[in-house]
Short mmCIF file of C-alpha atoms and ligand atoms in Angstrom, two decimals:
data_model
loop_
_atom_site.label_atom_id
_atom_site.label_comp_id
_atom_site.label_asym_id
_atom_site.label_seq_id
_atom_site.Cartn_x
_atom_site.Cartn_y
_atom_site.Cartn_z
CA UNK A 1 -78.94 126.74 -20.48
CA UNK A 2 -76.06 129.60 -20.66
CA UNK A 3 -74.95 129.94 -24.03
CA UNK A 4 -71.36 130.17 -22.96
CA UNK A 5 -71.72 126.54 -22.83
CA UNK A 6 -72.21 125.39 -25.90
CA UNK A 7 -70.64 122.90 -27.96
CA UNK A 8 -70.76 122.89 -31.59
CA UNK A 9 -70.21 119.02 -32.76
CA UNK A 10 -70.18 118.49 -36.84
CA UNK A 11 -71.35 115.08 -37.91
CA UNK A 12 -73.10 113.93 -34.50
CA UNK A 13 -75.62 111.87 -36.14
CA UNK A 14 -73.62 108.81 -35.84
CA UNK A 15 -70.19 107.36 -34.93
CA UNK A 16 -67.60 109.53 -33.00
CA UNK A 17 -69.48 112.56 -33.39
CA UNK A 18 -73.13 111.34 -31.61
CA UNK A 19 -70.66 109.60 -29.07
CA UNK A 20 -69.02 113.41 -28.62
CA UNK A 21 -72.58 114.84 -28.27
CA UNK A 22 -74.15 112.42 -26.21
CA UNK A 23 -70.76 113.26 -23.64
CA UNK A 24 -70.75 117.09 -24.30
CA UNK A 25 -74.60 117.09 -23.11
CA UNK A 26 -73.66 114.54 -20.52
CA UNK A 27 -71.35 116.97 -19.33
CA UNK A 28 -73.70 119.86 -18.94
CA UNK A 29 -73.47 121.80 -22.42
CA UNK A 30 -75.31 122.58 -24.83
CA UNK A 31 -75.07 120.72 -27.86
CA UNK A 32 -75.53 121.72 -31.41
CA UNK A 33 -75.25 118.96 -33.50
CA UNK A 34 -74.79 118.27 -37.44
CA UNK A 35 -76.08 115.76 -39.84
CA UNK A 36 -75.77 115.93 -43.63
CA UNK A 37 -79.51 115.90 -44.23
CA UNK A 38 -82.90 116.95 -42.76
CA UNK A 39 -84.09 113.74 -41.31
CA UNK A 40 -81.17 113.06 -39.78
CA UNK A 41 -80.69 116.66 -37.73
CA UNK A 42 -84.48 116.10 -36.67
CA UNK A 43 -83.81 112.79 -35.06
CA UNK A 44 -80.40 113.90 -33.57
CA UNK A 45 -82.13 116.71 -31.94
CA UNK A 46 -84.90 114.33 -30.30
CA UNK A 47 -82.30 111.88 -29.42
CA UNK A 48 -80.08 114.81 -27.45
CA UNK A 49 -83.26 116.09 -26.07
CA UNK A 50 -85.02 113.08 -24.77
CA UNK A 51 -82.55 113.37 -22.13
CA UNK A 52 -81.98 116.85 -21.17
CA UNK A 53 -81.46 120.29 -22.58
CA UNK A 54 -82.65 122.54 -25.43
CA UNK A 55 -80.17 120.69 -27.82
CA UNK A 56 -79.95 121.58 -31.33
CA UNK A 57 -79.74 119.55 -34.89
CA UNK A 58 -79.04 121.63 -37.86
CA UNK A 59 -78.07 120.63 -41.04
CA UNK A 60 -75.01 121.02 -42.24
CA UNK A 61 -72.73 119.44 -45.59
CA UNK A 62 -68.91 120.54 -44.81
CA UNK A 63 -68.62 119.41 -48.96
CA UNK A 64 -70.45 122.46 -49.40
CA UNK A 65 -68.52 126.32 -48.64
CA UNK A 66 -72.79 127.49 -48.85
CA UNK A 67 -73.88 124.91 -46.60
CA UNK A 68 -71.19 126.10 -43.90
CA UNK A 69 -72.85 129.53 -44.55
CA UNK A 70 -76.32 128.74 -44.28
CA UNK A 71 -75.71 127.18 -40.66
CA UNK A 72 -73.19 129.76 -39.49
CA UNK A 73 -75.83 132.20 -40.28
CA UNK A 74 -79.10 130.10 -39.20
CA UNK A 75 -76.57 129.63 -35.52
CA UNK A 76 -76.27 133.45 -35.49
CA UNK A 77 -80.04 133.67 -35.68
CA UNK A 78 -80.63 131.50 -33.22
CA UNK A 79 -78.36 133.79 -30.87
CA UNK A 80 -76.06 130.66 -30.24
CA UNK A 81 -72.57 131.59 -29.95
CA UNK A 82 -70.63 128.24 -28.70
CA UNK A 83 -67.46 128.50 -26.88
CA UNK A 84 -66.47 124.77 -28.18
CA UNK A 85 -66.11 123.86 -32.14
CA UNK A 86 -65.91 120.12 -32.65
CA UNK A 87 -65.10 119.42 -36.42
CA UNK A 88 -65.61 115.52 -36.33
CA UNK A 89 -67.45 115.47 -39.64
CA UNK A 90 -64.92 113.15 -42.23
CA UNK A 91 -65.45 110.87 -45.15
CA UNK A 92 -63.17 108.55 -46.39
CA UNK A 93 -63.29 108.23 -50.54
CA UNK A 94 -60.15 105.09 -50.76
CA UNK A 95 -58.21 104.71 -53.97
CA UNK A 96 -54.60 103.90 -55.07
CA UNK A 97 -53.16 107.07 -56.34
CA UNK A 98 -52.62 105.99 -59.95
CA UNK A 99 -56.78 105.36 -60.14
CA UNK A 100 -57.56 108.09 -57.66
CA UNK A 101 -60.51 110.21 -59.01
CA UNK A 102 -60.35 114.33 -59.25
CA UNK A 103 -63.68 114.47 -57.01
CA UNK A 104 -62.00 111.22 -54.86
CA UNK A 105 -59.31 114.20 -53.92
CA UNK A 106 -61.33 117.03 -53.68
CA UNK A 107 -64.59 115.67 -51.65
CA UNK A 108 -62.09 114.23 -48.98
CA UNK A 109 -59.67 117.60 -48.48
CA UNK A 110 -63.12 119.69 -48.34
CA UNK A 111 -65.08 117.76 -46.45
CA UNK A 112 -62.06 116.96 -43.96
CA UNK A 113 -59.80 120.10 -44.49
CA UNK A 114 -60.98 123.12 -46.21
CA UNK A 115 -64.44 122.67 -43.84
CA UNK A 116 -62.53 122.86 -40.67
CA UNK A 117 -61.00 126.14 -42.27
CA UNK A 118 -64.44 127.89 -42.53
CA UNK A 119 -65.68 126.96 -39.46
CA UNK A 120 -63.08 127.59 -37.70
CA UNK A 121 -62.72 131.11 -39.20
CA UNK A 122 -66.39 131.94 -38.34
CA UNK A 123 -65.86 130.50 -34.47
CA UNK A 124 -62.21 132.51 -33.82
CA UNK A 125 -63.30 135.59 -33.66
CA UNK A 126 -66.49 135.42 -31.03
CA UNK A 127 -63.80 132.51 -29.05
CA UNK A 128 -61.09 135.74 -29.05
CA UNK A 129 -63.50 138.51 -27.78
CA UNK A 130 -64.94 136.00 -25.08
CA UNK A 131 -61.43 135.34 -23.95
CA UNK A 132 -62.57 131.93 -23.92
CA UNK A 133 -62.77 128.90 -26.77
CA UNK A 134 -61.57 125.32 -27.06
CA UNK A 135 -60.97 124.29 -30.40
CA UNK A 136 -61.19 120.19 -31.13
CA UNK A 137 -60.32 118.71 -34.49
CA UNK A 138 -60.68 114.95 -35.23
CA UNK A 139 -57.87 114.19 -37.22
CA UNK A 140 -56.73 110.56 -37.66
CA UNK A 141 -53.57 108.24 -37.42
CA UNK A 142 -53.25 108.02 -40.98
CA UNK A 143 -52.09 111.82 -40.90
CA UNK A 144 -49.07 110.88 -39.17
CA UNK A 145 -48.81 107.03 -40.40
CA UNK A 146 -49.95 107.27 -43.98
CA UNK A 147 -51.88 104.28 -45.40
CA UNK A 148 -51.64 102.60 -48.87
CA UNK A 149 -55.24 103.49 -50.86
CA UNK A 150 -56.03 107.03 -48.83
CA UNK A 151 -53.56 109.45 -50.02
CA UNK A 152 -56.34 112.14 -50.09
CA UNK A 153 -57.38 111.29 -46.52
CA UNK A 154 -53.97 111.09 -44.97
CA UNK A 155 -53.52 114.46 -46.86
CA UNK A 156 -56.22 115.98 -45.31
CA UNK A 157 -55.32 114.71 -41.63
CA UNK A 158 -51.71 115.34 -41.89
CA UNK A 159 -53.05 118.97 -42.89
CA UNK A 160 -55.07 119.28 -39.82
CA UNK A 161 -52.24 119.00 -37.55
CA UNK A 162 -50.24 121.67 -39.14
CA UNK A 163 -53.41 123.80 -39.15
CA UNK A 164 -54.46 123.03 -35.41
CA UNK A 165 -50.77 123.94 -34.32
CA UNK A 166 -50.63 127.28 -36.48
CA UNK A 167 -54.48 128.63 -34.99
CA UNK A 168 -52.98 127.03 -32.25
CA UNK A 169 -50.31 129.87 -31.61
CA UNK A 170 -52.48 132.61 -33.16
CA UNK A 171 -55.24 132.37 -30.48
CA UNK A 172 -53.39 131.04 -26.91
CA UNK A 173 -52.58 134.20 -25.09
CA UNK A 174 -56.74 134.70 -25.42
CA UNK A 175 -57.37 131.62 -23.77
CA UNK A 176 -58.20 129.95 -26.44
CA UNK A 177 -56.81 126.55 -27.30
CA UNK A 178 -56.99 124.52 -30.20
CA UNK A 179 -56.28 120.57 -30.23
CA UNK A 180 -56.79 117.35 -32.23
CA UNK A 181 -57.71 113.73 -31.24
CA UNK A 182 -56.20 111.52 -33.93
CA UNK A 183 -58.30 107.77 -33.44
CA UNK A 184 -57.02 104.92 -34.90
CA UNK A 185 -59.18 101.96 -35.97
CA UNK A 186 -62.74 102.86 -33.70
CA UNK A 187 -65.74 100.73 -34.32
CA UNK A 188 -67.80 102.94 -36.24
CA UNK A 189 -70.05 102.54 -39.63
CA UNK A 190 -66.66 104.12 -41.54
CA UNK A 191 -64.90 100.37 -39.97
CA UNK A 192 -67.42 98.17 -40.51
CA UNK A 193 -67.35 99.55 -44.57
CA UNK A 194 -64.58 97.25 -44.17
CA UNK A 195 -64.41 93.29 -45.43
CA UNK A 196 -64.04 90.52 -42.75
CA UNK A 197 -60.58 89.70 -43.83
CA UNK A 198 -59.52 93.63 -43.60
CA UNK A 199 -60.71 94.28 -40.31
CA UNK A 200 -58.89 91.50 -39.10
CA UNK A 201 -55.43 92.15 -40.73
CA UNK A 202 -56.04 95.92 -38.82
CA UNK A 203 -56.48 94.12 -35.69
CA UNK A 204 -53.86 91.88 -36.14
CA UNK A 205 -51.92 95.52 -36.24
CA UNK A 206 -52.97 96.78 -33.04
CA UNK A 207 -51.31 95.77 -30.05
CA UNK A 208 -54.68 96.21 -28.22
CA UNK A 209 -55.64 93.51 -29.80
CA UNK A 210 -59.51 95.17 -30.72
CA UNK A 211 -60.83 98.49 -32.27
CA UNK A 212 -61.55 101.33 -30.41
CA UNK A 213 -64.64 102.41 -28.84
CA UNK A 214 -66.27 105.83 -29.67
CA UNK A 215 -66.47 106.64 -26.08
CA UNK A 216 -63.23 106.17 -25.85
CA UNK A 217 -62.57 109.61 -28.06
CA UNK A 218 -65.76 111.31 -26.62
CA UNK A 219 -64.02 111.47 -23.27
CA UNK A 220 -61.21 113.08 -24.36
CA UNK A 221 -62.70 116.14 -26.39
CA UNK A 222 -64.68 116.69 -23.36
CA UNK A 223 -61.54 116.59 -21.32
CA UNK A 224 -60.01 119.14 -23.66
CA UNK A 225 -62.92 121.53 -23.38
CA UNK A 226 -62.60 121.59 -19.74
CA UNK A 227 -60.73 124.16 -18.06
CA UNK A 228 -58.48 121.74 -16.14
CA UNK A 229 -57.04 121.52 -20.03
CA UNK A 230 -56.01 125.48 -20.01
CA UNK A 231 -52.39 124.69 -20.58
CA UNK A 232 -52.51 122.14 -23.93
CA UNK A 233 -52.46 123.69 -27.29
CA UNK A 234 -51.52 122.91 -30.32
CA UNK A 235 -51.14 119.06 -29.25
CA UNK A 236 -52.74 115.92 -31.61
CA UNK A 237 -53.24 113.19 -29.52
CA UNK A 238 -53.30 109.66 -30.73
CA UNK A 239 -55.82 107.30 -29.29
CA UNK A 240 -55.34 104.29 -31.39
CA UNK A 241 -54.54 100.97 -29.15
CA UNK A 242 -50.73 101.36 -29.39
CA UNK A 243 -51.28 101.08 -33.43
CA UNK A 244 -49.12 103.82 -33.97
CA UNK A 245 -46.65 105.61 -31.42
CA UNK A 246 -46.18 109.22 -32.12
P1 NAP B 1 -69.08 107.83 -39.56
O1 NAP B 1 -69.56 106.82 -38.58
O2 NAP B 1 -68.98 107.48 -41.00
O3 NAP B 1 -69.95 109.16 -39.36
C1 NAP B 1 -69.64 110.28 -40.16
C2 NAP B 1 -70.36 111.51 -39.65
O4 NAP B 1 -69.96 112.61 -40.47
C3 NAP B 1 -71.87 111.39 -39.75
O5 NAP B 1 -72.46 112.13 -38.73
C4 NAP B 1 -72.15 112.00 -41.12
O6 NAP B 1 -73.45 112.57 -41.23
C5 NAP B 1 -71.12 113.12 -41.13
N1 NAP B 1 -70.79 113.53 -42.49
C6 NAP B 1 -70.52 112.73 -43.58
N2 NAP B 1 -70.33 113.50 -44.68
C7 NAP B 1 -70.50 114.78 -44.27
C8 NAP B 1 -70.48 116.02 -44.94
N3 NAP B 1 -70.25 116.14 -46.25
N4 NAP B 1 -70.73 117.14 -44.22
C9 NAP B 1 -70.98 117.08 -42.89
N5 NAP B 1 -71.05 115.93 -42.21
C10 NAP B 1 -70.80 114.79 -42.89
O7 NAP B 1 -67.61 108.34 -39.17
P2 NAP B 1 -66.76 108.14 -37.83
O8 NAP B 1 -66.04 106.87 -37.93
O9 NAP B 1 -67.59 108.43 -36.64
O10 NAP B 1 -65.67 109.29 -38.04
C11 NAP B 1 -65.78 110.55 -37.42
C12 NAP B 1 -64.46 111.29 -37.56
O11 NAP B 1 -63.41 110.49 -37.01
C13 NAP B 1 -64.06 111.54 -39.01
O12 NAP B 1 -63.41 112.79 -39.10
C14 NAP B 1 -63.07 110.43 -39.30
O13 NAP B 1 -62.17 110.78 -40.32
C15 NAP B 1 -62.39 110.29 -37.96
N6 NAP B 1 -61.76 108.99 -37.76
C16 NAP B 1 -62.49 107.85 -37.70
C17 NAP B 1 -61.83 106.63 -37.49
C18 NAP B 1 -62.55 105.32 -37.37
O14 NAP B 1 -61.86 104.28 -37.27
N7 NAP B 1 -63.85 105.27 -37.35
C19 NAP B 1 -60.45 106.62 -37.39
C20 NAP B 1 -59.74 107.80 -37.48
C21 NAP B 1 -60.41 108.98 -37.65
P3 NAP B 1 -74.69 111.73 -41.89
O15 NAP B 1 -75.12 110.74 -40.83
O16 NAP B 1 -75.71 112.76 -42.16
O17 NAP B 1 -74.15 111.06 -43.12
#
């Protein structure tokens, strides 16, 4: 497998992020894929591989500035040098403001925010010398909506979109574009945290009338990798049901 085609995915071991890597392989790359723990990189990498591919699961805790250093290096050892950088990995830690925990606010914007930073960082520079890198950040509709009880996670979204459209005009005259995907309410274990009652007063909010499907956001950051998607940069897209209309 060329290693100009491959995809770096952070937190494919479940939700949006395994849906991403499942498409990305689908799709003919590479994949390098991150859980938070041992266990779970092992069986992502069996999973990816029982298909096709010499697929990758590394471990990797975006909570943790020597954790993104450990598997930038351990990549560079390996000799992979991706041309795509998903940053999908996100927690949610939910509190009103007034009870809102210091390590509630910090976990969330470096785990979410300061994360993407590093990685992103490491990636540029091989992206700018290959004249070639696609850049996809999952942000959320709370970044641009808000939401009572996740100040710290529409912090960190709303952050990603002012970050994505800043690399965004450092990097596009090298052919290099970076974009977000902001879901809405997607059927993943981060939803079904959720009571009864709240999921249905969200879906009661959706025009849609249902959540989202992961594969519904997987085919878009492959989309955006492609090079049919050359000419958008700097763009966060909303995928969300008609929840929220940019
Ligand atoms: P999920 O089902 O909870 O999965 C989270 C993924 O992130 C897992 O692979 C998890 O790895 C990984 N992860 C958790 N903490 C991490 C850390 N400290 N370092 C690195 N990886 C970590 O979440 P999801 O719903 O798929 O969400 C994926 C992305 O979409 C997030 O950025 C989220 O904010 C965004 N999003 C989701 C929704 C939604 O409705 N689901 C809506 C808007 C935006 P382990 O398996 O090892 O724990």
């Amino acid at each position: 497998m060329e290693t100009s085609k491959t995809a770096v995915i952070t937190g494919a071991s479940r939700g949006i992020g395994r849906a991403i890597a499942d498409a990305f392989a689908a799709a003919g790359y590479r994949v390098v894929g991150t859980a938070t723990t041992d266990a779970g990189a092992s069986s992502l990498q069996s999973a990816l591989n029982s298909t096709s591919g010499e697929h990758l699961g590394m471990v990797l805790d975006a909570a943790s500035k020597d954790s993104i250093q450990a598997f930038c290096a351990g990549l560079a050892a390996a000799g992979v040098t991706p041309c795509v950088l998903v940053n999908n990995a996100g927690i949610t830690r939910d509190n009103l403001l007034l009870r809102m925990k210091d390590e509630e606010w910090e976990q969330v914007i470096q785990t979410n925010l300061s994360a993407v930073f590093h990685l992103c960082r490491h990636f540029i520079r091989p992206m700018i010398k290959a004249r070639f890198g696609r850049i996809i950040n999952i942000g959320s509709v709370v970044g641009a909506s808000g939401n009572a009880g996740q100040a710290n996670y529409a912090a960190a979204k709303a952050g990603l979109t002012g970050f994505t459209r800043s690399l965004a005009q450092e990097v596009a005259n090298r052919n290099v574009t970076v974009n977000a995907i902001a879901p809405g309410m997607i059927d993943t274990d981060m939803t079904r945290a959720l009571t009864d009652a709240q999921r249905e007063q969200m879906i009661a909010r959706i025009p849609a009338a249902r959540l989202g499907r992961v594969e519904e956001i997987a085919g878009l950051a492959v989309y955006l990798a492609s090079d049919g998607a050359g000419y958008i940069t700097g763009e966060t897209v909303h995928i969300n049901g008609g929840m929220y209309m940019a």
